[in-house]
Amino acid sequence: MRRVKELTLNMNYQSNAAYDLSIYENKNTQEEIAEEVLESKPYLRVLPKKATVLAARIAVLKTSCALLSVVAIMSVIIYNRVILTEMGAEINSYKKMISKEVSENTRLSSALSSKVSIRNIEESALNMHLSKVDKFQITYVDLSEGDKVQRTSASPQMSLWDKIKISFDEFLAYIGIKTNIN
Amino acid sequence: MSKLPTQQMKGRMIFVLTAMIILGFGTLIVRLFYLQIVMGEFYQGKANRQQMKSISISAKRGTIFDRNMNELAKSATVWTVFLAPNEINADQLNKIADNLSVILNIDRQVIIDKSKNKKSAYETLKKKIEQSVADEVDKFVLDNNITGVHKEEDNKRYYPYENFAATILGFTNDDNQGAYGIESYYNKILSGTPGMVVSAKNAWGSDMPFKYQQMYEAKDGNSIVLTIDQAIQHFLEKNLETAVIEHGIGKRATGIVMNVKTGEILAMSTKNDFDPNEPMKIYDPNAIAALEELDKDSDEYLQALGKSQFEQWRNKAITDPYEPGSVFKLITAAAAIESKTMTPTGVYFNCPGYYEIGGRRIHCWNRSGHGSLDFLGGLMRSCNPVFMMVGGRMGPDTFYKYFDAFGLTEPTDIDLPGEAGNDGLYHTLAALQRSDPSVELASSSFGQTFKITPIQLIIAVSATINGGNLMQPYVVKQVIDKDNNVISTTTPQVKRQVISKESSEIIASMAEQVVSGVGGSGVHSYIPGYRIGGKTGTSEKLDQIEDKNILSFYGFAPVDDPEIAVLVLLDEPEYGSSFGSVIAAPVVGAVLSDVLPYWGIEPHYTEQELEMIDVATPDVTGLKPHAAQSKITASNLKTRIIGSGTTVLKQIPAPQSPIPRGGTVILYTDEESQDRPIQVPNVIGLTGQQANKTIINAGLNIKIDGIALEGNNTVVKSQSVEAGTEVAQGTVIEVELIIADNIG
């Protein structure tokens, strides 16, 4: 402590060109000698000095890192913006391209539809001497066999009047006046 | 001695500094307050305008489909090329004019003139150019480092099938808004809502989509599915076009095909029409000729041009009321049957060729008179006096009640623009009651002295044969979004039941007799294998000085379960007969013969009809004559062998060609005999029997087209091979027969 005081004193009087004469004074007491011995122990003098340097270095490192980080983040942000702008432009370009191709597709499909309209197909067919299927090219089959009633053994018994009527109808059919119905 | 500032000096310095700081910052704060608070809104807007970029996103116009999803109208991106005269380098002007005039196919001087307006930044050169042309413009601009030539995006409507269904579809104007037809009526649905993208822009003016971007999505227009069937529309248009040319139709022809069960319009056309891709161009040859005679710079020309354009755009089927003539007799008949005024048979009328009423003599189309007729006979022969008498028996109240119930006093409200209706064009009940007997009632009973539109007529007449239901007609079946999700569907709507099902069946069977009964006026629409019903119509244009007619025919099928109805009107035919039975009925017959098989209605031939069907000529070339004869006879055909060879070298008709049943196949057995052609006789104007005899005797085969030989007073209208032409023996000559009497 004393040494520190001396140095401080030294500094304080430096500008006034004063001299610290105490260093030339005799060390009178045992206590002063012991104190001096105690003050001269290595750990008491080195530790504060090393911590200060390290702290200073760490501070510099931290500052540098922070600066670097800021610069890096800024760079990344700027780069992102650049990339986004470029990609935006690219997307727009592709969108325009798609729109252009879709429109071209519409135009061409429209032209194609126009060429293959029913009217044009019919005209082309006529020019090739093709014709629609005519009735004479179709064979018509009559699948109907007329209405028939089949009398089975389980049919109701006919009355005498029914038998006379049927016989009379068959007679008329035989002579051609009435069509026989089976 | 020290020169340190005194306390007084220090005080003064602090005061000055404080004053300067307060003044400086105070000014800034005041200015800041002024800019941020007082003028904040103004400068915010200014900054936004400078920094923000807004792009309009045009909504894509919906597509129009037919009922089978065939595209009838669709939109695509095109370009507008414009000049910015304020940017044009004077040295480049000639180069721009020379090249763009060629690329854009415009007058060079137009480009020069437009470039003179140096204050302008936008002078349109050409609109709606397609991508290929736009690419040429781009190439020219880049290759020559041109300034002041730009292009901007636009939309164009494409109608792939040109004038197909033009009067229904309509067209869009330069602003892509519907101007006519479906495009106009459904414009809100088709056009959608434009969107917008607001985003920050960079120094080069390109988007920075990550910053401040706000997007208002465009809502694309919905698409429309029509009830129109592309094939049926084609069948109708094809036959109408033929009729227009064949008969020299002066005031356009129109036709409607509808599903009588639902009210769906399957086809609707008016010819001549236009190409919606270029709607301003005139297509009617007569109108073109008339315009060519006028000075193009005169007001008269512009008026005539506008009138011609409007004329060709009009959908006559809904916009032009006309006197329906005898087709209306089906309505009168339905009213008479339903009101129990008449039955088809049992009551007889006498037609001396006219009917006297209220001191006036109104003639029948057959001035010599039909003699004694029942109600069915009156309808079949389209006798006017019979219907005047029936109208009189019904009385004005009953007649008007049904006239109104059949929807003939109001527009049909079909979903198309410009429906005319017939307000003020028919006799009101008071007018019909004004005199007794009523001349107005008499003339109305057979379809004269009042007007209705073709769409009103087809809807009303269809109600007489479809079970009595007056249907709501419509042309849009569905509205769908861009992903084909259904937004709305139109369902068939019965407005009211006008007559009973039983009465309707009676009318349908009476109408069948008009077509297939002996002496029926609609015989020219007869199609073997199908039960067709119909009614002819010949309408006099009573409100015109000149003697002009509209010929029409209404046909439907099948009679036992009606599905398809066709109405055709031919306005002022120049050539041929002046009766609907002769001119309009075959058109409807032709349309139905195309439509019915397409619609899935199969023919069912009677035995008599089967006997009339041609057979395929057997192939007997290379056979011995007797073997050939045997093979041909087995097909119920006759043979005639010409030549002295031992093998059949050639046969007429050729193998697999059609030949009428009982026809003669000529077999050539040597080369020399084949060089003896015969001349085709002229049979036009002969009766059917005479023509048959003449052609058979000439060594040819005859094929009858149109109506049967027997039972009618028929004459030959045309023959397939011109008289005097030399043909091989056995050649089949097709003759078309028509009834000698003209029927209204």
Coordinates of N, CA and C in Angstrom, one line a residue, chain B residues 353-433:
Chain B
G353 N -113.5 -22.6 -100.1 CA -112.3 -21.8 -100.5 C -112.3 -20.5 -99.9
Y354 N -113.3 -20.2 -99.1 CA -113.3 -18.9 -98.3 C -114.3 -19.1 -97.2
Y355 N -114.3 -18.0 -96.3 CA -115.3 -18.0 -95.2 C -115.7 -16.5 -95.0
E356 N -117.0 -16.3 -95.0 CA -117.5 -15.0 -94.9 C -117.8 -14.7 -93.5
I357 N -117.3 -13.6 -93.0 CA -117.5 -13.2 -91.6 C -117.5 -11.7 -91.4
G358 N -118.5 -11.2 -90.7 CA -118.6 -9.8 -90.5 C -118.6 -9.0 -91.8
G359 N -119.2 -9.5 -92.8 CA -119.2 -8.9 -94.1 C -117.9 -8.9 -94.9
R360 N -117.0 -9.7 -94.4 CA -115.7 -9.9 -95.2 C -115.5 -11.3 -95.6
R361 N -114.9 -11.4 -96.7 CA -114.6 -12.8 -97.2 C -113.1 -13.1 -97.0
I362 N -112.9 -14.1 -96.2 CA -111.5 -14.4 -95.9 C -111.2 -15.7 -96.6
H363 N -110.2 -15.7 -97.5 CA -109.9 -16.9 -98.3 C -109.1 -18.0 -97.6
C364 N -109.3 -19.2 -98.1 CA -108.5 -20.3 -97.7 C -107.3 -20.3 -98.6
W365 N -106.1 -20.9 -98.2 CA -105.0 -20.9 -99.1 C -105.3 -21.6 -100.4
N366 N -106.3 -22.6 -100.3 CA -106.8 -23.4 -101.4 C -108.1 -22.7 -101.9
R367 N -107.9 -21.9 -102.9 CA -109.1 -21.1 -103.2 C -110.2 -21.9 -103.9
S368 N -109.8 -23.1 -104.4 CA -110.9 -23.9 -105.0 C -111.7 -24.7 -103.9
G369 N -111.2 -24.6 -102.7 CA -111.9 -25.2 -101.6 C -111.6 -26.6 -101.3
H370 N -111.7 -27.0 -100.0 CA -111.4 -28.4 -99.6 C -112.6 -29.3 -99.6
G371 N -113.8 -28.6 -99.7 CA -115.0 -29.4 -99.6 C -115.3 -29.8 -98.2
S372 N -115.9 -31.0 -98.0 CA -116.3 -31.4 -96.7 C -115.1 -32.0 -95.9
L373 N -114.9 -31.5 -94.7 CA -113.7 -31.9 -93.9 C -114.2 -32.0 -92.4
D374 N -113.6 -33.0 -91.8 CA -113.8 -33.0 -90.3 C -112.6 -32.2 -89.7
F375 N -112.6 -32.1 -88.4 CA -111.6 -31.2 -87.7 C -110.2 -31.8 -88.0
L376 N -110.0 -33.1 -88.0 CA -108.7 -33.7 -88.3 C -108.3 -33.4 -89.7
G377 N -109.2 -33.5 -90.6 CA -109.0 -33.2 -92.0 C -108.6 -31.8 -92.2
G378 N -109.3 -30.9 -91.5 CA -109.0 -29.5 -91.5 C -107.5 -29.2 -91.1
L379 N -107.1 -29.9 -90.0 CA -105.7 -29.7 -89.6 C -104.7 -30.2 -90.6
M380 N -105.0 -31.4 -91.1 CA -104.1 -32.1 -92.0 C -103.9 -31.3 -93.3
R381 N -105.0 -30.7 -93.8 CA -104.9 -29.9 -95.0 C -104.8 -28.4 -94.7
S382 N -104.7 -28.1 -93.5 CA -104.4 -26.7 -93.1 C -105.5 -25.8 -93.6
C383 N -106.7 -26.2 -93.4 CA -107.8 -25.4 -94.0 C -108.2 -24.2 -93.1
N384 N -108.1 -23.0 -93.7 CA -108.4 -21.8 -92.9 C -109.8 -21.7 -92.5
P385 N -110.8 -21.9 -93.4 CA -112.2 -21.8 -93.0 C -112.6 -22.7 -91.9
V386 N -112.1 -23.9 -91.9 CA -112.4 -24.8 -90.7 C -112.0 -24.2 -89.4
F387 N -110.8 -23.6 -89.4 CA -110.3 -23.1 -88.1 C -111.0 -21.8 -87.8
M388 N -111.5 -21.0 -88.8 CA -112.2 -19.8 -88.5 C -113.6 -20.2 -87.8
M389 N -114.1 -21.3 -88.3 CA -115.4 -21.8 -87.8 C -115.2 -22.3 -86.4
V390 N -114.1 -23.1 -86.2 CA -113.8 -23.6 -84.8 C -113.5 -22.5 -83.9
G391 N -112.8 -21.5 -84.3 CA -112.6 -20.3 -83.5 C -113.9 -19.6 -83.0
G392 N -114.8 -19.5 -84.0 CA -116.1 -18.9 -83.7 C -116.9 -19.8 -82.7
R393 N -116.8 -21.1 -82.8 CA -117.5 -21.9 -81.9 C -116.9 -21.8 -80.4
M394 N -115.6 -21.6 -80.4 CA -115.0 -21.5 -79.1 C -115.4 -20.2 -78.4
G395 N -115.4 -19.1 -79.2 CA -115.7 -17.8 -78.7 C -114.5 -17.1 -78.2
P396 N -114.5 -15.8 -78.1 CA -113.3 -15.0 -77.7 C -112.8 -15.3 -76.4
D397 N -113.7 -15.6 -75.4 CA -113.2 -15.8 -74.0 C -112.4 -17.0 -73.9
T398 N -112.9 -18.1 -74.5 CA -112.1 -19.4 -74.5 C -110.8 -19.3 -75.3
F399 N -111.0 -18.6 -76.4 CA -109.8 -18.5 -77.3 C -108.7 -17.7 -76.5
Y400 N -109.1 -16.6 -76.0 CA -108.1 -15.7 -75.3 C -107.5 -16.4 -74.0
K401 N -108.4 -17.2 -73.4 CA -108.0 -17.8 -72.1 C -106.8 -18.8 -72.5
Y402 N -106.9 -19.5 -73.6 CA -105.8 -20.4 -73.9 C -104.6 -19.7 -74.6
F403 N -105.0 -18.6 -75.3 CA -103.9 -17.8 -75.9 C -103.0 -17.3 -74.8
D404 N -103.6 -16.8 -73.8 CA -102.8 -16.3 -72.6 C -102.1 -17.5 -71.9
A405 N -102.9 -18.6 -71.7 CA -102.3 -19.7 -70.9 C -101.1 -20.3 -71.6
F406 N -101.1 -20.3 -72.9 CA -99.9 -20.8 -73.7 C -98.8 -19.8 -73.7
G407 N -98.9 -18.8 -72.9 CA -97.7 -17.9 -72.7 C -97.5 -16.9 -73.9
L408 N -98.6 -16.6 -74.7 CA -98.4 -15.8 -75.9 C -98.7 -14.3 -75.6
T409 N -98.9 -14.0 -74.4 CA -99.1 -12.5 -74.1 C -97.9 -12.0 -73.3
E410 N -96.8 -12.8 -73.1 CA -95.7 -12.3 -72.4 C -94.4 -12.9 -72.9
P411 N -93.3 -12.3 -72.7 CA -92.0 -12.9 -73.2 C -91.8 -14.2 -72.4
T412 N -90.9 -15.0 -73.0 CA -90.7 -16.3 -72.3 C -89.7 -16.2 -71.2
D413 N -89.0 -15.1 -71.1 CA -87.9 -14.9 -70.1 C -86.7 -15.9 -70.3
I414 N -86.5 -16.2 -71.6 CA -85.3 -17.1 -71.8 C -84.1 -16.3 -71.5
D415 N -83.0 -17.0 -71.0 CA -81.8 -16.3 -70.5 C -80.9 -15.9 -71.7
L416 N -81.4 -15.0 -72.5 CA -80.7 -14.4 -73.6 C -81.1 -13.0 -73.7
P417 N -80.2 -12.1 -74.1 CA -80.6 -10.6 -74.1 C -81.4 -10.3 -75.4
G418 N -82.3 -9.3 -75.2 CA -83.0 -8.8 -76.4 C -84.2 -9.5 -76.7
E419 N -84.8 -10.3 -75.8 CA -86.1 -10.9 -76.2 C -87.1 -9.9 -76.4
A420 N -87.8 -9.9 -77.5 CA -88.7 -8.8 -77.9 C -90.1 -9.0 -77.2
G421 N -90.6 -10.2 -77.1 CA -92.0 -10.3 -76.6 C -92.9 -9.8 -77.7
N422 N -94.2 -9.7 -77.4 CA -95.1 -9.2 -78.4 C -96.2 -8.3 -77.8
D423 N -95.7 -7.5 -76.9 CA -96.6 -6.5 -76.3 C -97.2 -5.6 -77.3
G424 N -98.6 -5.5 -77.4 CA -99.2 -4.6 -78.3 C -99.4 -5.2 -79.7
L425 N -98.9 -6.5 -79.9 CA -98.9 -7.1 -81.2 C -100.0 -8.2 -81.3
Y426 N -100.8 -8.3 -80.3 CA -101.9 -9.3 -80.4 C -103.2 -8.7 -80.0
H427 N -104.3 -9.4 -80.3 CA -105.6 -8.9 -80.0 C -105.9 -9.2 -78.5
T428 N -106.3 -8.1 -77.8 CA -106.7 -8.3 -76.4 C -108.1 -8.9 -76.4
L429 N -108.4 -9.4 -75.2 CA -109.8 -10.0 -75.1 C -110.8 -9.0 -75.5
A430 N -110.6 -7.7 -75.1 CA -111.6 -6.7 -75.4 C -111.7 -6.5 -77.0
A431 N -110.6 -6.6 -77.6 CA -110.6 -6.4 -79.1 C -111.3 -7.6 -79.7
L432 N -111.1 -8.8 -79.2 CA -111.7 -10.0 -79.7 C -113.2 -10.0 -79.5
Q433 N -113.6 -9.3 -78.4 CA -115.1 -9.2 -78.1 C -115.8 -8.1 -78.7

